[in-house]
């Protein structure tokens, strides 16, 4: 219920990100999401919550996140411009990866000291900081958005979406970057789903061992993002995207074939490091290549390349894992990524030359 809206509303959020004030759109969605968290906390505290209420609030929150995602990504360029874009994207990736590591830890502490309702109240309170920060944001030169047509003009909105698809189709480099992102998610993201099988059946470790494996992968992603922030606006970004995706495939295969936990942790660190390297630089290049009026729509496609491909990849990996085992499924995904990236690198000279 939380992720399903991403399939249907992310593209719509991209259209709105190019049509209305992105900051205002973010404010509205964060207010609704914060109120949903507070309402759920109150229902839990008063013992009136049901599973249908939880599903309903999950749907509301998922809709808010799907609508806000493209604006969050597109507004990075609005805030820092082209010169500092690479650093900004890398720092954004750093805080996101750090939250993946720190969030579960803080949730465990919060559950112990504040209880379930208290955690949801704290979640709702956290949105206040986001809303205050957004209200403090002011772009140089004043307002940047002027609607080309009424937002409730459904036919015009549909035409805007189709224009976005045509824009991507006519720009081979943009289409190639989105394709690499989708392939990474389709064949590589299932490692997150399969890691528990490796922990249980291959390494015979319990919950703590699984936590170590997940944490090391997250640490690799965090350090990968920090490394990009350190490099700043470096050259040969096209090769970085290709090299990161290629390395992602290699580390997936190495992890799939490893039978020693110590080496597997090293390979998981490499998995997290390389995928963030490829994805964050892809984000930077896309924002540099597209025009301002198409930025929101292209970023919505970038987000959807992950959201849309990931569950399909999980289903495929699950079927292959049931028949041939998790190591084979993960290694096969790594081989597919390597083959695709190799063909892309050989045939797409303009992508290799991106700076």
Coordinates of C-alpha atoms in Angstrom, one line a residue:
X1 CA 0.0 0.0 0.0
X2 CA 2.9 2.3 0.7
X3 CA 4.8 1.6 -2.6
X4 CA 2.0 1.0 -5.0
X5 CA 1.2 4.7 -5.5
X6 CA 4.7 5.1 -6.9
X7 CA 3.6 3.2 -10.0
X8 CA 0.8 5.5 -10.7
X9 CA 1.6 8.9 -9.2
X10 CA 5.3 9.3 -9.7
X11 CA 4.9 10.4 -13.3
X12 CA 2.0 12.6 -12.4
X13 CA 4.2 14.2 -9.7
X14 CA 6.8 14.8 -12.4
X15 CA 4.3 16.7 -14.6
X16 CA 3.2 18.8 -11.6
X17 CA 6.9 19.5 -10.7
X18 CA 7.3 21.1 -14.1
X19 CA 3.9 23.0 -13.9
X20 CA 3.6 24.4 -10.4
X21 CA 5.9 25.7 -7.6
X22 CA 7.9 22.7 -6.5
X23 CA 8.5 24.1 -3.0
X24 CA 4.8 24.6 -2.5
X25 CA 4.0 21.1 -3.8
X26 CA 6.5 19.7 -1.3
X27 CA 5.0 21.7 1.6
X28 CA 1.5 20.4 0.9
X29 CA 2.6 16.8 0.6
X30 CA 4.7 16.9 3.8
X31 CA 1.9 18.5 5.8
X32 CA -0.5 15.7 4.8
X33 CA 2.1 13.0 5.5
X34 CA 2.9 14.5 8.9
X35 CA -0.8 14.6 9.8
X36 CA -1.2 11.0 8.7
X37 CA 1.6 10.0 11.1
X38 CA 0.1 11.9 14.0
X39 CA -3.4 10.5 13.3
X40 CA -2.0 6.9 13.3
X41 CA -0.1 7.6 16.5
X42 CA -3.3 8.8 18.2
X43 CA -5.2 5.7 17.0
X44 CA -2.5 3.5 18.4
X45 CA -2.4 5.4 21.7
X46 CA -6.2 5.1 22.2
X47 CA -6.2 1.5 21.1
X48 CA -8.6 2.2 18.2
X49 CA -6.3 1.2 15.4
X50 CA -7.1 -1.6 13.0
X51 CA -5.1 -3.2 10.2
X52 CA -7.3 -1.4 7.6
X53 CA -6.5 1.9 9.2
X54 CA -2.7 1.1 9.0
X55 CA -3.1 0.2 5.3
X56 CA -5.1 3.3 4.7
X57 CA -2.5 5.6 6.3
X58 CA 0.3 3.7 4.4
X59 CA -1.5 4.5 1.2
X60 CA -1.9 8.2 2.1
X61 CA 1.8 8.4 3.0
X62 CA 2.8 6.5 -0.2
X63 CA 0.8 9.0 -2.3
X64 CA 2.5 11.9 -0.7
X65 CA 6.0 10.5 -1.3
X66 CA 5.2 9.6 -4.9
X67 CA 4.0 13.1 -5.7
X68 CA 6.9 14.7 -3.8
X69 CA 9.7 12.6 -5.2
X70 CA 10.2 14.3 -8.6
X71 CA 10.1 17.7 -7.0
X72 CA 12.7 16.8 -4.4
X73 CA 15.0 15.6 -7.1
X74 CA 14.4 18.5 -9.5
X75 CA 14.6 21.2 -6.9
X76 CA 18.3 20.2 -6.2
X77 CA 19.2 22.0 -9.5
X78 CA 17.1 25.0 -8.5
X79 CA 18.9 25.4 -5.3
X80 CA 22.6 25.0 -6.3
X81 CA 22.7 25.4 -10.1
X82 CA 24.9 23.5 -12.5
X83 CA 28.3 24.3 -10.9
X84 CA 27.6 22.6 -7.5
X85 CA 25.1 20.0 -8.8
X86 CA 27.4 17.0 -8.5
X87 CA 28.3 17.8 -4.9
X88 CA 24.7 18.4 -4.0
X89 CA 23.5 15.1 -5.5
X90 CA 26.3 13.3 -3.8
X91 CA 25.5 14.9 -0.4
X92 CA 21.8 14.1 -0.9
X93 CA 22.8 10.4 -1.5
X94 CA 25.0 10.5 1.6
X95 CA 22.2 11.6 3.9
X96 CA 19.8 9.1 2.3
X97 CA 22.2 6.2 2.8
X98 CA 23.1 7.3 6.3
X99 CA 19.4 7.3 7.2
X100 CA 19.1 3.7 6.0
X101 CA 21.7 2.8 8.6
X102 CA 20.7 5.1 11.4
X103 CA 16.9 4.9 11.0
X104 CA 16.5 1.2 12.2
X105 CA 18.8 1.9 15.1
X106 CA 16.9 4.9 16.2
X107 CA 13.6 3.0 15.8
X108 CA 14.8 0.3 18.1
X109 CA 15.8 2.8 20.8
X110 CA 12.5 4.7 20.3
X111 CA 10.4 1.6 20.7
X112 CA 12.1 0.7 23.9
X113 CA 11.8 4.2 25.5
X114 CA 8.6 5.7 23.9
X115 CA 6.6 2.7 22.7
X116 CA 4.9 2.3 19.3
X117 CA 2.6 5.3 19.6
X118 CA 5.5 7.5 20.7
X119 CA 7.5 6.5 17.7
X120 CA 4.7 7.6 15.4
X121 CA 4.3 10.9 17.3
X122 CA 8.0 11.5 16.9
X123 CA 7.7 10.7 13.2
X124 CA 4.9 13.2 12.8
X125 CA 7.0 15.8 14.8
X126 CA 9.9 15.3 12.4
X127 CA 7.8 16.6 9.5
X128 CA 7.7 20.0 11.3
X129 CA 11.5 20.3 10.7
X130 CA 11.0 19.5 7.0
X131 CA 8.2 22.0 6.7
X132 CA 10.1 24.8 8.4
X133 CA 13.2 24.1 6.2
X134 CA 11.0 24.3 3.1
X135 CA 9.5 27.6 4.2
X136 CA 13.0 29.0 4.6
X137 CA 13.9 28.1 1.0
X138 CA 13.9 31.1 -1.4
X139 CA 15.2 30.9 -4.9
X140 CA 17.3 33.7 -6.4
X141 CA 15.3 35.8 -8.8
X142 CA 11.9 35.1 -7.1
X143 CA 9.3 32.7 -8.3
X144 CA 10.4 30.3 -11.0
X145 CA 7.2 28.7 -12.1
X146 CA 4.3 29.8 -14.2
X147 CA 1.6 27.3 -15.2
X148 CA 1.2 26.9 -18.9
X149 CA -2.4 25.7 -18.3
X150 CA -4.8 25.0 -15.5
X151 CA -3.7 22.1 -13.2
X152 CA -7.2 20.6 -13.4
X153 CA -7.0 20.4 -17.2
X154 CA -6.7 16.6 -17.5
X155 CA -6.2 16.6 -21.2
X156 CA -3.4 19.1 -21.0
X157 CA -1.8 17.1 -18.1
X158 CA -1.9 13.9 -20.2
X159 CA -0.3 15.8 -23.1
X160 CA 2.5 17.1 -20.8
X161 CA 3.2 13.5 -19.8
X162 CA 3.4 12.3 -23.4
X163 CA 5.6 15.2 -24.2
X164 CA 8.0 14.0 -21.5
X165 CA 8.2 10.5 -23.0
X166 CA 8.8 12.0 -26.5
X167 CA 11.5 14.2 -25.0
X168 CA 13.4 11.2 -23.6
X169 CA 12.9 9.1 -26.7
X170 CA 14.5 11.8 -28.9
X171 CA 17.6 12.1 -26.6
X172 CA 19.7 8.9 -26.8
X173 CA 21.9 9.8 -23.9
X174 CA 19.0 10.5 -21.5
X175 CA 17.3 7.3 -22.6
X176 CA 20.6 5.3 -22.1
X177 CA 21.1 6.6 -18.6
X178 CA 17.5 5.7 -17.7
X179 CA 18.0 2.3 -19.2
X180 CA 21.1 1.6 -17.1
X181 CA 19.2 2.7 -14.0
X182 CA 16.4 0.3 -14.8
X183 CA 18.7 -2.6 -15.6
X184 CA 20.6 -2.1 -12.3
X185 CA 17.3 -2.2 -10.4
X186 CA 15.8 -5.1 -12.4
X187 CA 18.7 -7.5 -12.1
X188 CA 20.7 -6.1 -9.1
X189 CA 18.2 -4.7 -6.5
X190 CA 16.9 -8.3 -5.7
X191 CA 20.1 -8.8 -3.7
X192 CA 18.3 -7.0 -0.8
X193 CA 15.6 -9.6 -0.9
X194 CA 17.9 -12.6 -1.2
X195 CA 20.4 -11.6 1.5
X196 CA 18.3 -13.3 4.2
X197 CA 18.5 -16.6 2.3
X198 CA 22.3 -16.3 2.2
X199 CA 22.4 -15.5 5.9
X200 CA 20.2 -18.5 6.8
X201 CA 21.2 -21.3 4.3
X202 CA 24.8 -20.5 3.3
X203 CA 26.5 -18.7 6.2
X204 CA 24.1 -20.1 9.0
X205 CA 24.0 -16.9 10.9
X206 CA 21.1 -15.5 12.9
X207 CA 19.5 -12.1 13.0
X208 CA 22.7 -10.4 14.1
X209 CA 24.6 -11.8 11.2
X210 CA 21.9 -10.7 8.8
X211 CA 22.1 -7.2 10.4
X212 CA 25.8 -7.1 9.8
X213 CA 25.4 -8.1 6.2
X214 CA 22.7 -5.4 5.6
X215 CA 24.7 -2.8 7.5
X216 CA 27.9 -3.4 5.6
X217 CA 26.0 -3.0 2.3
X218 CA 24.5 0.3 3.6
X219 CA 28.0 1.4 4.8
X220 CA 29.4 0.8 1.3
X221 CA 26.6 2.9 -0.2
X222 CA 27.3 5.7 2.3
X223 CA 31.0 5.8 1.7
X224 CA 30.4 5.7 -2.1
X225 CA 28.2 8.8 -1.8
X226 CA 30.8 10.5 0.4
X227 CA 33.5 9.6 -2.1
X228 CA 31.5 11.3 -4.9
X229 CA 31.0 14.4 -2.6
X230 CA 34.8 14.5 -2.1
X231 CA 35.4 14.3 -5.9
X232 CA 32.9 17.1 -6.6
X233 CA 32.4 18.0 -10.3
X234 CA 34.9 15.5 -11.7
X235 CA 35.4 14.6 -15.4
X236 CA 34.4 11.4 -17.3
X237 CA 31.1 11.0 -15.5
X238 CA 29.9 8.8 -18.4
X239 CA 32.6 6.3 -17.6
X240 CA 31.7 6.5 -13.9
X241 CA 28.1 5.5 -14.6
X242 CA 29.3 2.6 -16.8
X243 CA 32.1 1.6 -14.5
X244 CA 29.9 1.7 -11.4
X245 CA 27.2 -0.5 -13.0
X246 CA 29.9 -2.9 -14.3
X247 CA 31.5 -3.1 -10.8
X248 CA 28.0 -3.6 -9.3
X249 CA 27.6 -6.7 -11.5
X250 CA 31.0 -8.0 -10.7
X251 CA 30.5 -7.7 -6.9
X252 CA 27.1 -9.3 -7.2
X253 CA 28.6 -12.3 -8.8
X254 CA 31.5 -12.4 -6.3
X255 CA 29.1 -12.3 -3.4
X256 CA 26.8 -14.9 -4.9
X257 CA 29.7 -17.4 -5.3
X258 CA 31.4 -16.7 -2.0
X259 CA 31.1 -19.2 0.8
X260 CA 33.1 -17.3 3.4
X261 CA 31.4 -14.7 5.5
X262 CA 34.4 -12.4 5.8
X263 CA 34.8 -12.2 2.0
X264 CA 31.1 -11.8 1.5
X265 CA 31.0 -8.8 3.7
X266 CA 33.8 -7.2 1.6
X267 CA 31.8 -7.9 -1.6
X268 CA 28.6 -6.5 0.0
X269 CA 30.5 -3.3 0.8
X270 CA 31.6 -3.2 -2.9
X271 CA 28.0 -3.8 -4.0
X272 CA 26.7 -0.8 -2.0
X273 CA 29.7 1.4 -3.1
X274 CA 29.4 0.7 -6.8
X275 CA 25.6 1.0 -7.1
X276 CA 25.5 4.4 -5.4
X277 CA 28.4 5.5 -7.6
X278 CA 26.4 4.6 -10.8
X279 CA 23.0 5.9 -9.6
X280 CA 24.2 9.2 -8.1
X281 CA 26.3 10.1 -11.1
X282 CA 23.3 9.2 -13.4
X283 CA 21.2 11.6 -11.4
X284 CA 23.7 14.4 -11.9
X285 CA 24.1 13.8 -15.6
X286 CA 20.3 13.6 -16.2
X287 CA 19.9 17.0 -14.4
X288 CA 22.7 18.5 -16.5
X289 CA 21.4 17.2 -19.8
X290 CA 17.7 18.0 -19.5
X291 CA 16.0 21.4 -19.9
X292 CA 14.4 23.2 -17.0
X293 CA 10.9 22.7 -18.3
X294 CA 11.4 18.9 -18.6
X295 CA 13.4 18.4 -15.4
X296 CA 10.5 17.2 -13.2
X297 CA 9.2 14.7 -15.8
X298 CA 12.6 13.2 -16.5
X299 CA 13.4 12.9 -12.8
X300 CA 10.0 11.1 -12.3
X301 CA 11.1 8.6 -14.9
X302 CA 14.4 8.2 -13.2
X303 CA 12.6 7.4 -9.9
X304 CA 10.2 5.1 -11.7
X305 CA 13.1 3.2 -13.3
X306 CA 13.9 2.0 -9.8
X307 CA 10.4 1.7 -8.3
X308 CA 9.0 0.0 -11.4
X309 CA 11.8 -2.4 -12.1
X310 CA 12.5 -3.5 -8.5
X311 CA 9.4 -5.6 -7.8
X312 CA 9.6 -7.2 -11.2
X313 CA 13.2 -8.1 -10.5
X314 CA 12.3 -9.5 -7.1
X315 CA 9.6 -11.7 -8.7
X316 CA 12.1 -13.0 -11.4
X317 CA 14.8 -13.5 -8.8
X318 CA 12.4 -15.4 -6.5
X319 CA 11.3 -17.7 -9.3
X320 CA 14.9 -18.4 -10.4
X321 CA 16.0 -18.9 -6.7
X322 CA 13.2 -21.4 -6.1
X323 CA 14.4 -23.5 -9.1
X324 CA 18.2 -23.1 -9.1
X325 CA 19.0 -21.5 -5.8
X326 CA 19.7 -18.0 -4.6
X327 CA 23.4 -17.9 -5.6
X328 CA 22.6 -18.8 -9.2
X329 CA 19.8 -16.2 -9.3
X330 CA 22.0 -13.4 -8.0
X331 CA 25.0 -14.4 -10.2
X332 CA 22.7 -14.5 -13.2
X333 CA 21.5 -11.0 -12.4
X334 CA 25.1 -9.8 -12.2
X335 CA 25.9 -11.3 -15.6
X336 CA 22.9 -9.6 -17.2
X337 CA 24.1 -6.2 -15.8
X338 CA 27.6 -6.8 -17.1
X339 CA 26.5 -7.8 -20.5
X340 CA 24.1 -4.8 -20.9
X341 CA 26.7 -2.3 -19.6
X342 CA 29.4 -3.8 -21.9
X343 CA 27.2 -3.4 -25.0
X344 CA 26.2 0.1 -23.9
X345 CA 29.9 1.1 -23.4
X346 CA 31.0 -0.3 -26.8
X347 CA 28.1 1.1 -28.9
X348 CA 27.4 4.4 -27.2
X349 CA 30.4 6.7 -27.7
X350 CA 28.4 9.8 -26.7
X351 CA 27.5 8.3 -23.3
X352 CA 31.2 7.4 -22.7
X353 CA 32.2 11.0 -23.4
X354 CA 29.8 12.6 -21.0
X355 CA 31.6 14.9 -18.5

